[in-house]
Tab-separated table of C-alpha atoms in Angstrom:
chain	number	residue	atom	x	y	z
A	1	MET	CA	0.257	16.052	-25.339
A	2	ASN	CA	2.393	15.230	-22.280
A	3	ASN	CA	4.134	12.212	-23.157
A	4	TRP	CA	3.187	10.624	-19.866
A	5	LEU	CA	-0.616	10.638	-20.855
A	6	LYS	CA	0.239	8.163	-23.777
A	7	HIS	CA	0.272	5.532	-21.220
A	8	PHE	CA	-3.525	5.867	-20.701
A	9	GLN	CA	-4.318	5.553	-24.417
A	10	ASP	CA	-2.962	1.993	-24.947
A	11	GLY	CA	-6.123	-0.015	-25.682
A	12	ARG	CA	-6.842	-1.104	-22.060
A	13	ASN	CA	-10.163	-2.166	-21.228
A	14	VAL	CA	-11.777	-0.062	-18.272
A	15	TRP	CA	-15.333	-0.432	-17.300
A	16	LEU	CA	-17.421	1.853	-15.215
A	17	ASN	CA	-21.191	2.007	-14.629
A	18	GLY	CA	-21.507	-0.754	-17.197
A	19	GLU	CA	-19.786	1.034	-19.851
A	20	LYS	CA	-16.184	0.964	-21.428
A	21	VAL	CA	-14.279	4.022	-20.862
A	22	GLU	CA	-13.199	5.177	-24.151
A	23	ASN	CA	-11.027	8.192	-22.873
A	24	LEU	CA	-9.528	7.928	-19.310
A	25	ILE	CA	-7.689	11.228	-19.447
A	26	GLU	CA	-10.983	13.194	-19.998
A	27	HIS	CA	-13.495	11.041	-17.998
A	28	ASP	CA	-14.640	12.877	-14.865
A	29	ALA	CA	-13.948	9.742	-12.815
A	30	PHE	CA	-10.191	9.459	-13.594
A	31	LYS	CA	-8.874	12.751	-14.825
A	32	GLY	CA	-8.053	14.230	-11.512
A	33	THR	CA	-6.150	10.918	-10.348
A	34	ILE	CA	-4.429	10.878	-13.776
A	35	GLN	CA	-3.336	14.534	-13.323
A	36	THR	CA	-2.022	13.707	-9.795
A	37	ILE	CA	0.012	10.794	-11.047
A	38	SER	CA	1.333	12.547	-13.873
A	39	THR	CA	2.885	15.249	-11.684
A	40	LEU	CA	4.208	12.755	-9.437
A	41	MET	CA	5.997	10.713	-12.289
A	42	ARG	CA	7.647	14.021	-13.722
A	43	GLU	CA	9.131	14.532	-10.212
A	44	ILE	CA	11.466	11.604	-10.795
A	45	GLU	CA	13.466	13.683	-13.165
A	46	GLU	CA	12.616	16.888	-11.362
A	47	ARG	CA	13.202	16.529	-7.809
A	48	ASP	CA	16.328	14.915	-6.204
A	49	GLU	CA	14.165	13.698	-3.280
A	50	VAL	CA	12.389	11.399	-5.877
A	51	GLY	CA	14.966	10.229	-8.368
A	52	PHE	CA	18.452	9.232	-8.749
A	53	TRP	CA	20.649	9.150	-11.776
A	54	ASN	CA	20.802	5.635	-12.767
A	55	GLU	CA	24.137	5.206	-14.512
A	56	THR	CA	23.300	1.762	-15.882
A	57	LEU	CA	20.188	3.300	-17.771
A	58	ASN	CA	21.502	6.579	-18.285
A	59	GLN	CA	18.529	8.203	-16.927
A	60	HIS	CA	16.908	9.053	-13.753
A	61	SER	CA	14.933	6.204	-11.829
A	62	HIS	CA	12.686	6.290	-8.682
A	63	LYS	CA	14.601	5.735	-5.671
A	64	ALA	CA	12.396	2.765	-5.017
A	65	PHE	CA	14.834	0.980	-7.562
A	66	LEU	CA	17.793	2.190	-5.601
A	67	ILE	CA	19.271	-0.861	-3.885
A	68	PRO	CA	20.586	0.197	-0.548
A	69	LYS	CA	23.942	-0.711	0.631
A	70	THR	CA	23.950	1.635	3.617
A	71	LEU	CA	21.571	3.185	6.125
A	72	GLU	CA	22.036	6.467	4.086
A	73	ASP	CA	20.680	4.703	1.006
A	74	LEU	CA	17.780	3.324	2.719
A	75	GLN	CA	17.020	6.851	4.213
A	76	GLN	CA	17.409	8.211	0.663
A	77	ARG	CA	14.636	5.831	-0.319
A	78	LYS	CA	12.450	6.730	2.600
A	79	ALA	CA	13.045	10.653	1.376
A	80	ALA	CA	11.291	9.538	-1.848
A	81	PHE	CA	8.397	7.666	-0.186
A	82	GLN	CA	7.926	10.672	1.946
A	83	PHE	CA	7.874	13.131	-0.878
A	84	TRP	CA	5.149	11.285	-2.842
A	85	SER	CA	3.157	10.560	0.247
A	86	LYS	CA	3.081	14.001	1.495
A	87	LYS	CA	2.143	15.305	-1.922
A	88	THR	CA	-0.977	13.005	-1.891
A	89	TYR	CA	-1.244	13.265	2.128
A	90	GLY	CA	-0.912	9.432	2.289
A	91	VAL	CA	-4.357	9.058	0.709
A	92	MET	CA	-3.107	7.294	-2.483
A	93	SER	CA	-2.180	4.038	-0.986
A	94	ARG	CA	-0.879	2.144	-3.948
A	95	LEU	CA	1.188	4.270	-5.872
A	96	SER	CA	4.023	2.461	-7.721
A	97	ASP	CA	6.772	2.894	-5.474
A	98	TYR	CA	5.366	0.218	-3.350
A	99	ALA	CA	5.307	-2.404	-6.395
A	100	TYR	CA	8.647	-0.921	-7.573
A	101	SER	CA	10.129	-2.200	-4.223
A	102	LEU	CA	8.504	-5.660	-4.693
A	103	ILE	CA	10.345	-5.658	-7.805
A	104	THR	CA	13.562	-4.691	-6.605
A	105	GLY	CA	13.345	-7.117	-3.885
A	106	TYR	CA	12.752	-9.742	-6.462
A	107	TYR	CA	15.714	-8.410	-8.403
A	108	ILE	CA	17.861	-8.636	-5.596
A	109	ASP	CA	17.004	-12.322	-4.928
A	110	ARG	CA	16.808	-13.316	-8.261
A	111	PHE	CA	19.045	-16.061	-8.540
A	112	GLU	CA	17.187	-17.923	-5.676
A	113	PHE	CA	14.149	-18.347	-7.916
A	114	ASP	CA	16.207	-19.890	-10.729
A	115	VAL	CA	15.624	-23.280	-9.115
A	116	TYR	CA	11.874	-22.997	-9.810
A	117	ASP	CA	12.523	-21.372	-13.444
A	118	PRO	CA	15.957	-21.322	-14.708
A	119	GLU	CA	15.135	-18.172	-16.770
A	120	PHE	CA	13.600	-16.390	-13.626
A	121	SER	CA	16.782	-14.126	-12.773
A	122	ARG	CA	17.299	-13.185	-16.644
A	123	LYS	CA	13.589	-12.334	-16.830
A	124	ILE	CA	13.335	-10.285	-13.657
A	125	GLU	CA	16.581	-8.378	-14.495
A	126	LYS	CA	15.096	-7.664	-18.006
A	127	TYR	CA	12.009	-6.472	-16.301
A	128	PHE	CA	13.519	-4.588	-13.586
A	129	HIS	CA	15.439	-2.310	-16.349
A	130	GLU	CA	12.350	-2.165	-18.478
A	131	VAL	CA	9.973	-0.911	-15.965
A	132	GLN	CA	12.562	1.947	-15.301
A	133	THR	CA	13.426	2.857	-18.747
A	134	GLU	CA	9.991	2.880	-19.773
A	135	LYS	CA	8.647	4.407	-16.647
A	136	ARG	CA	6.063	1.872	-16.269
A	137	LEU	CA	3.261	1.940	-13.385
A	138	VAL	CA	2.803	-1.098	-11.569
A	139	THR	CA	0.177	-2.596	-9.142
A	140	THR	CA	-0.587	-5.870	-7.577
A	141	ALA	CA	-3.740	-8.304	-7.650
A	142	ILE	CA	-3.141	-11.265	-5.410
A	143	ALA	CA	-6.463	-12.259	-4.099
A	144	ASP	CA	-8.983	-14.487	-5.568
A	145	PRO	CA	-12.589	-13.928	-6.226
A	146	GLN	CA	-14.751	-14.279	-3.161
A	147	ILE	CA	-16.694	-17.250	-4.394
A	148	ASP	CA	-16.282	-19.697	-1.872
A	149	ARG	CA	-13.794	-18.852	1.040
A	150	SER	CA	-14.829	-21.759	3.267
A	151	LYS	CA	-12.601	-24.227	1.202
A	152	PRO	CA	-8.742	-23.905	1.058
A	153	ILE	CA	-7.356	-22.583	-2.465
A	154	GLU	CA	-6.564	-26.063	-3.807
A	155	GLU	CA	-10.344	-27.251	-3.234
A	156	ARG	CA	-11.985	-24.531	-4.790
A	157	ASP	CA	-13.896	-24.567	-8.022
A	158	GLU	CA	-11.573	-23.727	-11.211
A	159	ASP	CA	-13.626	-20.473	-11.870
A	160	ALA	CA	-12.367	-19.207	-8.569
A	161	ILE	CA	-8.568	-19.615	-9.538
A	162	LEU	CA	-6.604	-17.989	-12.123
A	163	ARG	CA	-5.376	-20.720	-14.478
A	164	ILE	CA	-3.486	-21.728	-17.602
A	165	VAL	CA	-5.666	-23.008	-20.198
A	166	LYS	CA	-3.323	-23.198	-23.147
A	167	GLU	CA	0.424	-22.994	-23.684
A	168	THR	CA	1.929	-21.672	-27.187
A	169	ASP	CA	5.280	-20.685	-28.701
A	170	GLU	CA	4.539	-17.165	-27.726
A	171	GLY	CA	3.566	-17.890	-24.200
A	172	VAL	CA	0.542	-19.056	-21.857
A	173	VAL	CA	-3.053	-18.292	-22.055
A	174	ILE	CA	-4.617	-17.428	-18.798
A	175	ARG	CA	-8.056	-17.505	-17.851
A	176	GLY	CA	-9.969	-16.358	-14.365
A	177	ALA	CA	-10.026	-13.207	-12.050
A	178	LYS	CA	-7.962	-11.556	-9.577
A	179	MET	CA	-8.799	-9.074	-6.936
A	180	ILE	CA	-8.286	-6.387	-5.410
A	181	ALA	CA	-6.355	-4.308	-8.095
A	182	THR	CA	-6.020	-0.830	-6.404
A	183	GLY	CA	-4.980	1.521	-9.169
A	184	ALA	CA	-5.481	-0.587	-12.187
A	185	PRO	CA	-6.875	1.721	-14.586
A	186	TYR	CA	-3.739	3.916	-14.008
A	187	VAL	CA	-1.042	1.342	-14.219
A	188	ASP	CA	0.737	-0.474	-17.008
A	189	ASP	CA	1.457	-3.797	-15.378
A	190	VAL	CA	-0.059	-5.894	-12.661
A	191	ILE	CA	1.806	-8.549	-10.500
A	192	ILE	CA	-0.011	-11.663	-10.356
A	193	ASN	CA	0.740	-14.735	-8.017
A	194	THR	CA	-1.265	-17.518	-7.193
A	195	PRO	CA	0.161	-19.277	-4.074
A	196	PHE	CA	-1.320	-22.717	-5.126
A	197	LYS	CA	-0.045	-25.513	-3.073
A	198	ASP	CA	-1.420	-28.588	-4.664
A	199	LYS	CA	1.561	-30.221	-6.543
A	200	GLU	CA	-0.789	-32.449	-8.516
A	201	ARG	CA	-2.465	-29.588	-10.149
A	202	GLU	CA	0.224	-27.010	-9.804
A	203	LYS	CA	1.174	-26.775	-13.738
A	204	THR	CA	-2.190	-25.195	-14.175
A	205	TYR	CA	-2.610	-22.990	-11.177
A	206	ALA	CA	0.901	-22.316	-9.645
A	207	ASN	CA	1.895	-19.417	-11.525
A	208	PHE	CA	3.756	-16.051	-10.958
A	209	PHE	CA	3.172	-13.454	-13.977
A	210	ILE	CA	3.563	-9.727	-14.414
A	211	VAL	CA	0.822	-8.847	-17.108
A	212	PRO	CA	0.263	-5.600	-19.051
A	213	VAL	CA	-2.966	-4.072	-18.620
A	214	ASN	CA	-3.673	-3.496	-21.978
A	215	SER	CA	-3.424	-7.139	-22.990
A	216	LYS	CA	-6.025	-8.434	-25.254
A	217	GLY	CA	-9.029	-10.039	-23.157
A	218	LEU	CA	-8.059	-8.453	-20.021
A	219	GLN	CA	-11.273	-6.686	-18.413
A	220	ILE	CA	-10.774	-4.188	-15.894
A	221	ILE	CA	-14.066	-3.920	-13.761
A	222	CYS	CA	-13.912	-0.957	-11.469
A	223	ARG	CA	-15.938	-0.135	-8.479
A	224	ASP	CA	-18.206	3.110	-7.961
A	225	SER	CA	-16.217	6.112	-8.617
A	226	TYR	CA	-15.515	8.216	-5.553
A	227	ALA	CA	-14.129	10.968	-7.562
A	228	CYS	CA	-15.421	14.662	-7.678
A	229	THR	CA	-14.718	17.519	-10.153
A	230	ASP	CA	-15.051	20.053	-7.596
A	231	ILE	CA	-11.590	20.356	-6.251
A	232	GLU	CA	-12.359	23.563	-3.907
A	233	LYS	CA	-15.134	21.662	-2.380
A	234	TYR	CA	-13.641	18.053	-2.422
A	235	PRO	CA	-9.866	18.507	-2.488
A	236	LEU	CA	-9.231	14.848	-1.669
A	237	SER	CA	-11.917	13.046	-3.730
A	238	SER	CA	-11.171	15.241	-6.813
A	239	GLN	CA	-7.446	14.204	-6.918
A	240	TYR	CA	-6.712	10.874	-4.890
A	241	ASP	CA	-9.191	8.273	-5.859
A	242	GLU	CA	-7.087	5.608	-6.958
A	243	MET	CA	-9.742	3.218	-7.839
A	244	ASP	CA	-10.134	-0.417	-7.084
A	245	ALA	CA	-10.981	-2.996	-9.529
A	246	VAL	CA	-11.360	-6.882	-10.223
A	247	LEU	CA	-9.452	-8.098	-13.064
A	248	ILE	CA	-11.018	-10.796	-15.499
A	249	PHE	CA	-8.692	-12.500	-17.670
A	250	ASP	CA	-10.759	-13.995	-20.624
A	251	ASP	CA	-8.105	-16.088	-22.459
A	252	VAL	CA	-5.196	-13.427	-22.147
A	253	LEU	CA	-1.880	-14.290	-23.822
A	254	VAL	CA	1.100	-13.711	-21.516
A	255	SER	CA	4.494	-13.574	-23.179
A	256	TRP	CA	7.140	-16.156	-21.768
A	257	ASP	CA	9.276	-13.524	-20.794
A	258	ARG	CA	6.440	-12.314	-18.458
A	259	VAL	CA	5.852	-15.566	-17.108
A	260	PHE	CA	8.411	-15.779	-14.038
A	261	ILE	CA	7.437	-18.917	-12.609
A	262	HIS	CA	5.418	-21.698	-14.260
A	263	GLY	CA	3.940	-24.769	-12.487
A	264	SER	CA	5.819	-24.881	-9.289
A	265	ALA	CA	3.563	-24.805	-6.217
A	266	GLU	CA	6.690	-24.378	-4.148
A	267	GLY	CA	7.990	-21.698	-6.311
A	268	VAL	CA	5.085	-19.601	-6.233
A	269	THR	CA	4.568	-20.080	-2.654
A	270	LYS	CA	7.809	-18.749	-1.984
A	271	ALA	CA	7.342	-15.651	-4.326
A	272	HIS	CA	4.227	-15.107	-2.436
A	273	ARG	CA	6.105	-15.254	0.903
A	274	HIS	CA	8.760	-13.070	-0.428
A	275	GLN	CA	6.121	-10.580	-1.082
A	276	GLN	CA	4.821	-10.735	2.349
A	277	LEU	CA	8.121	-10.580	3.819
A	278	ASN	CA	9.614	-7.891	1.549
A	279	SER	CA	11.088	-5.411	3.980
A	280	LEU	CA	11.929	-2.792	1.354
A	281	ALA	CA	8.227	-2.721	0.349
A	282	HIS	CA	7.104	-2.692	4.041
A	283	HIS	CA	9.067	0.221	4.603
A	284	GLN	CA	7.301	2.091	1.919
A	285	THR	CA	3.989	1.213	3.545
A	286	VAL	CA	4.828	2.401	7.063
A	287	VAL	CA	6.373	5.702	5.669
A	288	ARG	CA	2.841	6.404	3.920
A	289	LEU	CA	1.049	5.224	6.770
A	290	LEU	CA	2.941	7.751	9.088
A	291	VAL	CA	2.117	10.632	6.730
A	292	LYS	CA	-1.393	9.628	6.787
A	293	LEU	CA	-1.694	9.732	10.384
A	294	GLN	CA	-0.077	12.773	10.789
A	295	PHE	CA	-2.552	14.365	8.270
A	296	ILE	CA	-5.380	13.223	10.318
A	297	ALA	CA	-3.839	14.445	13.541
A	298	GLY	CA	-3.267	17.895	11.908
A	299	VAL	CA	-6.843	18.037	10.716
A	300	ALA	CA	-8.181	16.970	14.192
A	301	THR	CA	-5.946	19.640	15.885
A	302	ALA	CA	-6.761	22.268	13.501
A	303	ILE	CA	-10.582	21.836	14.017
A	304	ALA	CA	-10.450	21.649	17.752
A	305	GLU	CA	-8.450	24.873	17.583
A	306	SER	CA	-10.663	26.521	15.304
A	307	ILE	CA	-13.943	26.061	17.602
A	308	GLY	CA	-12.077	26.290	21.043
A	309	ALA	CA	-12.390	22.733	21.760
A	310	ASN	CA	-8.584	22.313	22.431
A	311	HIS	CA	-9.143	23.655	25.888
A	312	PHE	CA	-11.125	20.707	27.201
A	313	LEU	CA	-9.304	18.061	28.828
A	314	HIS	CA	-11.207	15.321	27.137
A	315	VAL	CA	-10.338	16.739	23.759
A	316	GLN	CA	-6.663	17.143	24.791
A	317	GLU	CA	-6.718	13.631	25.656
A	318	LYS	CA	-8.088	12.436	22.442
A	319	LEU	CA	-5.365	14.518	20.554
A	320	GLY	CA	-2.984	13.180	22.805
A	321	GLU	CA	-3.857	9.791	21.699
A	322	LEU	CA	-3.364	10.871	17.831
A	323	TYR	CA	-0.006	12.283	18.760
A	324	THR	CA	1.085	9.015	20.594
A	325	GLN	CA	0.169	7.041	17.372
A	326	ILE	CA	2.172	9.109	14.876
A	327	ASP	CA	5.026	9.061	17.240
A	328	SER	CA	4.803	5.349	18.127
A	329	ILE	CA	4.924	4.752	14.179
A	330	GLU	CA	7.647	7.058	13.675
A	331	ALA	CA	9.718	5.337	16.379
A	332	LEU	CA	9.142	2.120	14.906
A	333	LEU	CA	10.309	3.176	11.366
A	334	ILE	CA	13.028	4.723	12.903
A	335	SER	CA	14.191	1.634	14.861
A	336	ALA	CA	13.568	-0.543	11.649
A	337	GLU	CA	16.163	1.528	9.964
A	338	VAL	CA	18.806	1.911	12.671
A	339	GLN	CA	18.600	-1.602	13.402
A	340	GLY	CA	18.977	-2.562	9.659
A	341	LYS	CA	22.084	-4.665	8.870
A	342	PRO	CA	23.554	-5.663	5.563
A	343	SER	CA	22.551	-9.040	4.362
A	344	GLU	CA	24.859	-11.841	2.994
A	345	LYS	CA	24.413	-10.187	-0.522
A	346	GLY	CA	25.710	-6.660	1.206
A	347	ILE	CA	22.108	-5.221	0.750
A	348	PHE	CA	21.328	-2.979	3.748
A	349	LEU	CA	17.814	-4.081	4.600
A	350	PRO	CA	15.725	-2.368	7.502
A	351	ASP	CA	14.637	-4.705	10.393
A	352	SER	CA	11.555	-6.414	9.455
A	353	VAL	CA	10.079	-6.931	13.001
A	354	PRO	CA	9.371	-3.047	13.633
A	355	LEU	CA	8.056	-2.645	10.268
A	356	GLN	CA	5.740	-5.523	10.869
A	357	VAL	CA	4.735	-4.022	14.244
A	358	ALA	CA	3.965	-0.827	12.630
A	359	ARG	CA	1.664	-2.231	10.026
A	360	ASN	CA	-0.128	-4.501	12.401
A	361	LEU	CA	-0.745	-1.247	14.816
A	362	GLY	CA	-1.729	0.729	11.674
A	363	THR	CA	-4.675	-1.604	11.027
A	364	HIS	CA	-6.220	-0.620	14.259
A	365	TYR	CA	-4.751	2.956	14.728
A	366	TYR	CA	-6.267	4.163	11.738
A	367	GLY	CA	-9.760	3.352	12.568
A	368	GLU	CA	-9.190	4.799	15.933
A	369	ALA	CA	-7.845	7.992	14.480
A	370	LEU	CA	-11.060	8.537	12.383
A	371	GLN	CA	-13.174	7.898	15.748
A	372	ILE	CA	-11.208	10.785	17.279
A	373	LEU	CA	-11.932	12.811	14.067
A	374	LYS	CA	-15.492	12.223	14.203
A	375	GLN	CA	-15.734	12.942	18.073
A	376	ILE	CA	-13.752	16.436	17.753
A	377	GLY	CA	-15.821	17.731	14.759
A	378	ALA	CA	-18.921	16.357	15.977
A	379	GLY	CA	-22.213	18.220	14.822
A	380	GLY	CA	-19.879	20.672	13.143
A	381	TYR	CA	-19.964	18.196	10.123
A	382	THR	CA	-23.575	18.318	9.732
A	383	GLN	CA	-23.870	21.859	9.940
A	384	LEU	CA	-21.773	22.534	6.935
A	385	PRO	CA	-23.444	24.595	4.176
A	386	SER	CA	-24.296	22.774	0.932
A	387	THR	CA	-21.346	24.675	-0.988
A	388	LEU	CA	-18.759	27.164	-0.380
A	389	ILE	CA	-19.463	30.249	1.503
A	390	ASN	CA	-18.236	32.463	-1.617
A	391	ARG	CA	-20.527	30.798	-3.803
A	392	TYR	CA	-23.737	32.079	-1.980
A	393	ASP	CA	-25.622	35.118	-3.155
A	394	GLN	CA	-23.815	38.115	-1.894
A	395	SER	CA	-26.636	39.313	0.228
A	396	LEU	CA	-26.240	36.181	2.440
A	397	ILE	CA	-22.443	36.082	2.705
A	398	PRO	CA	-22.349	38.285	5.649
A	399	LEU	CA	-24.450	36.373	7.707
A	400	LEU	CA	-22.476	32.967	6.588
A	401	GLU	CA	-19.274	34.836	7.629
A	402	LYS	CA	-20.850	35.829	11.103
A	403	TYR	CA	-22.293	32.609	12.009
A	404	TYR	CA	-19.915	29.889	10.414
A	405	LYS	CA	-16.637	31.398	11.998
A	406	GLY	CA	-14.594	30.017	14.532
A	407	VAL	CA	-12.475	31.129	17.540
A	408	SER	CA	-9.476	32.754	15.682
A	409	VAL	CA	-10.461	31.605	12.019
A	410	ASP	CA	-12.659	32.980	9.450
A	411	ALA	CA	-15.980	31.157	8.121
A	412	LYS	CA	-14.014	30.131	5.010
A	413	THR	CA	-11.130	28.433	6.927
A	414	LYS	CA	-13.233	26.644	9.593
A	415	THR	CA	-15.684	25.228	6.867
A	416	THR	CA	-12.629	24.284	4.769
A	417	LEU	CA	-11.172	22.203	7.711
A	418	LEU	CA	-14.488	20.444	8.498
A	419	ARG	CA	-15.190	19.680	4.902
A	420	ILE	CA	-11.601	17.833	4.751
A	421	GLY	CA	-12.585	16.106	8.014
A	422	TRP	CA	-16.029	15.020	6.444
A	423	GLU	CA	-14.094	13.573	3.409
A	424	LEU	CA	-12.010	11.515	5.647
A	425	ILE	CA	-14.850	10.403	8.037
A	426	GLY	CA	-17.909	10.451	6.094
A	427	SER	CA	-17.529	10.439	2.447
A	428	THR	CA	-17.243	7.336	0.057
A	429	LEU	CA	-13.598	7.914	-0.361
A	430	GLY	CA	-12.965	8.293	3.494
A	431	THR	CA	-15.146	5.183	4.097
A	432	ARG	CA	-13.271	3.144	1.539
A	433	HIS	CA	-9.928	4.238	3.103
A	434	ASP	CA	-11.086	3.041	6.419
A	435	LEU	CA	-11.771	-0.598	5.164
A	436	TYR	CA	-8.363	-0.366	3.191
A	437	GLU	CA	-6.417	0.322	6.005
A	438	ARG	CA	-7.960	-2.524	7.987
A	439	TYR	CA	-7.385	-5.194	5.413
A	440	TYR	CA	-4.669	-3.974	2.967
A	441	THR	CA	-2.142	-6.076	4.838
A	442	GLY	CA	-4.373	-9.157	4.567
A	443	ASP	CA	-6.695	-10.686	7.040
A	444	PRO	CA	-5.321	-9.117	10.367
A	445	VAL	CA	-5.881	-12.522	12.269
A	446	ARG	CA	-3.856	-14.471	9.749
A	447	ILE	CA	-1.306	-11.532	9.868
A	448	ASN	CA	-0.890	-11.724	13.672
A	449	GLU	CA	-0.799	-15.618	13.293
A	450	GLN	CA	2.057	-15.264	10.839
A	451	PHE	CA	3.913	-12.705	13.248
A	452	PHE	CA	3.548	-15.270	15.918
A	453	GLU	CA	5.061	-18.097	13.716
A	454	ASN	CA	7.923	-15.873	12.717
A	455	TYR	CA	8.718	-14.276	15.963
A	456	ASP	CA	12.040	-15.043	17.567
A	457	LYS	CA	10.541	-16.045	21.084
A	458	LYS	CA	13.817	-17.569	22.407
A	459	TYR	CA	14.823	-14.655	24.338
A	460	LEU	CA	11.557	-14.500	26.003
A	461	GLU	CA	11.847	-18.270	27.170
A	462	LYS	CA	15.473	-17.426	28.347
A	463	ARG	CA	14.372	-14.718	30.592
A	464	LEU	CA	11.591	-17.085	31.976
A	465	GLU	CA	14.343	-19.611	32.597
A	466	ASN	CA	16.407	-17.120	34.396
A	467	PHE	CA	13.397	-16.133	36.742
A	468	PHE	CA	12.686	-19.950	37.417
A	469	GLY	CA	16.548	-20.495	38.032
A	470	LYS	CA	16.648	-17.655	40.237
A	471	TYR	CA	13.573	-18.547	42.034
A	472	LYS	CA	14.993	-22.060	42.608
A	473	ILE	CA	17.845	-20.975	44.157
A	474	GLN	CA	16.133	-18.570	46.636
A	475	GLU	CA	13.814	-21.719	47.373
A	476	GLU	CA	16.827	-23.850	47.999
A	477	LEU	CA	18.500	-21.132	50.348
A	478	TYR	CA	14.876	-21.000	52.211
A	479	GLU	CA	14.751	-24.758	52.955
A	480	HIS	CA	18.501	-24.589	53.856
A	481	GLU	CA	18.087	-21.849	56.625
A	482	THR	CA	14.767	-23.598	57.829
A	483	THR	CA	16.610	-26.678	58.428
A	484	ILE	CA	19.412	-25.083	60.453
């Protein structure tokens, strides 16, 4: 057996359709995605674009763990993100290169958190090396269950907040739930943070952990599976359903080495803020967004050309909008890189403002891109035959080839394009991605409010002052001339 596959046989409690999944590797809902992830992880050692030789650990590590000192280092990280994203067409939105970047960011700034837990720097350094050595996969689960969102977190019922119920010599026992843990069935660890701001109750609720998914008492409750077993008919759904889950912690013991901040409202809030503003992780999300938008634009263009619709002005206008999207995101990505600069620690970080702008635009762009893809394929999506043309009776195939062909492509090519388009716009997988891209960065209203708070508005005020200053001078000259 592939050594990598042993990761999925560690006793984790994964629940689907009311039953515990005893064998993830062979289960129809998971095996396609497991195969995809296994291939990607092997590329860390096999592909220079993805991995680098880590002299400290004497092994290959993913370039998400490469601490950038120069623009060239940053672009090496981007190349690794692009490679995985292109392999999955941007459809797998929570591959571990995102969480790896979060961990790298915490490692870089580790000493800043020692004020909240004097052991933070030691623990995160240990985990930083451990996650690379063992090639552990990681995801995040930050949100609380949607029980009562009308109240601020410090006023909610205790069942709605993950909390410590007991402390032992080994660690802490935690109880509660977290959502949405994208990719949870496939990872080894999950980053858990509760930005609880009530200092009176901080010891119980304000904590930051990284928890192994095979911990006793941790239940992974999956949504419906969108995976299909027919890779020819459903190339996206069969390979890239990364699964979302709610994590229920039924008195789970977390060892002290995995408790990074304990009982500090200020500390966990800073850790949460660090994640929200982590430009290394945001760099990865924008690279993936760009690849995904390029894929949709490519599919839309190919469909339009296959049926001759690309000659119509309104179709050209819609395709032009898709091209504007991808060039805008790419320009922001390049801007973030070339405008990056070394921090006080000597770390070359991308400029966070263009990255945030790209992420904000992405929440709108993706839905608009799907709408255009719908309009271009139009009725073609509903006329697709129920299976692949070559699976029909031989007597019918000549007729199907005649009436399902396109302008310059055969029936197989045209129907394949439309099937991919349908997976993106109409399938359960596609609908999930529409929802995901709108909200994965958080509530768009709050994100833009946060952008407003952090945006440097001084130069705008300065330009306005210059304008009024010039206007005032002109007014004084006018009054002087009229007096004369």
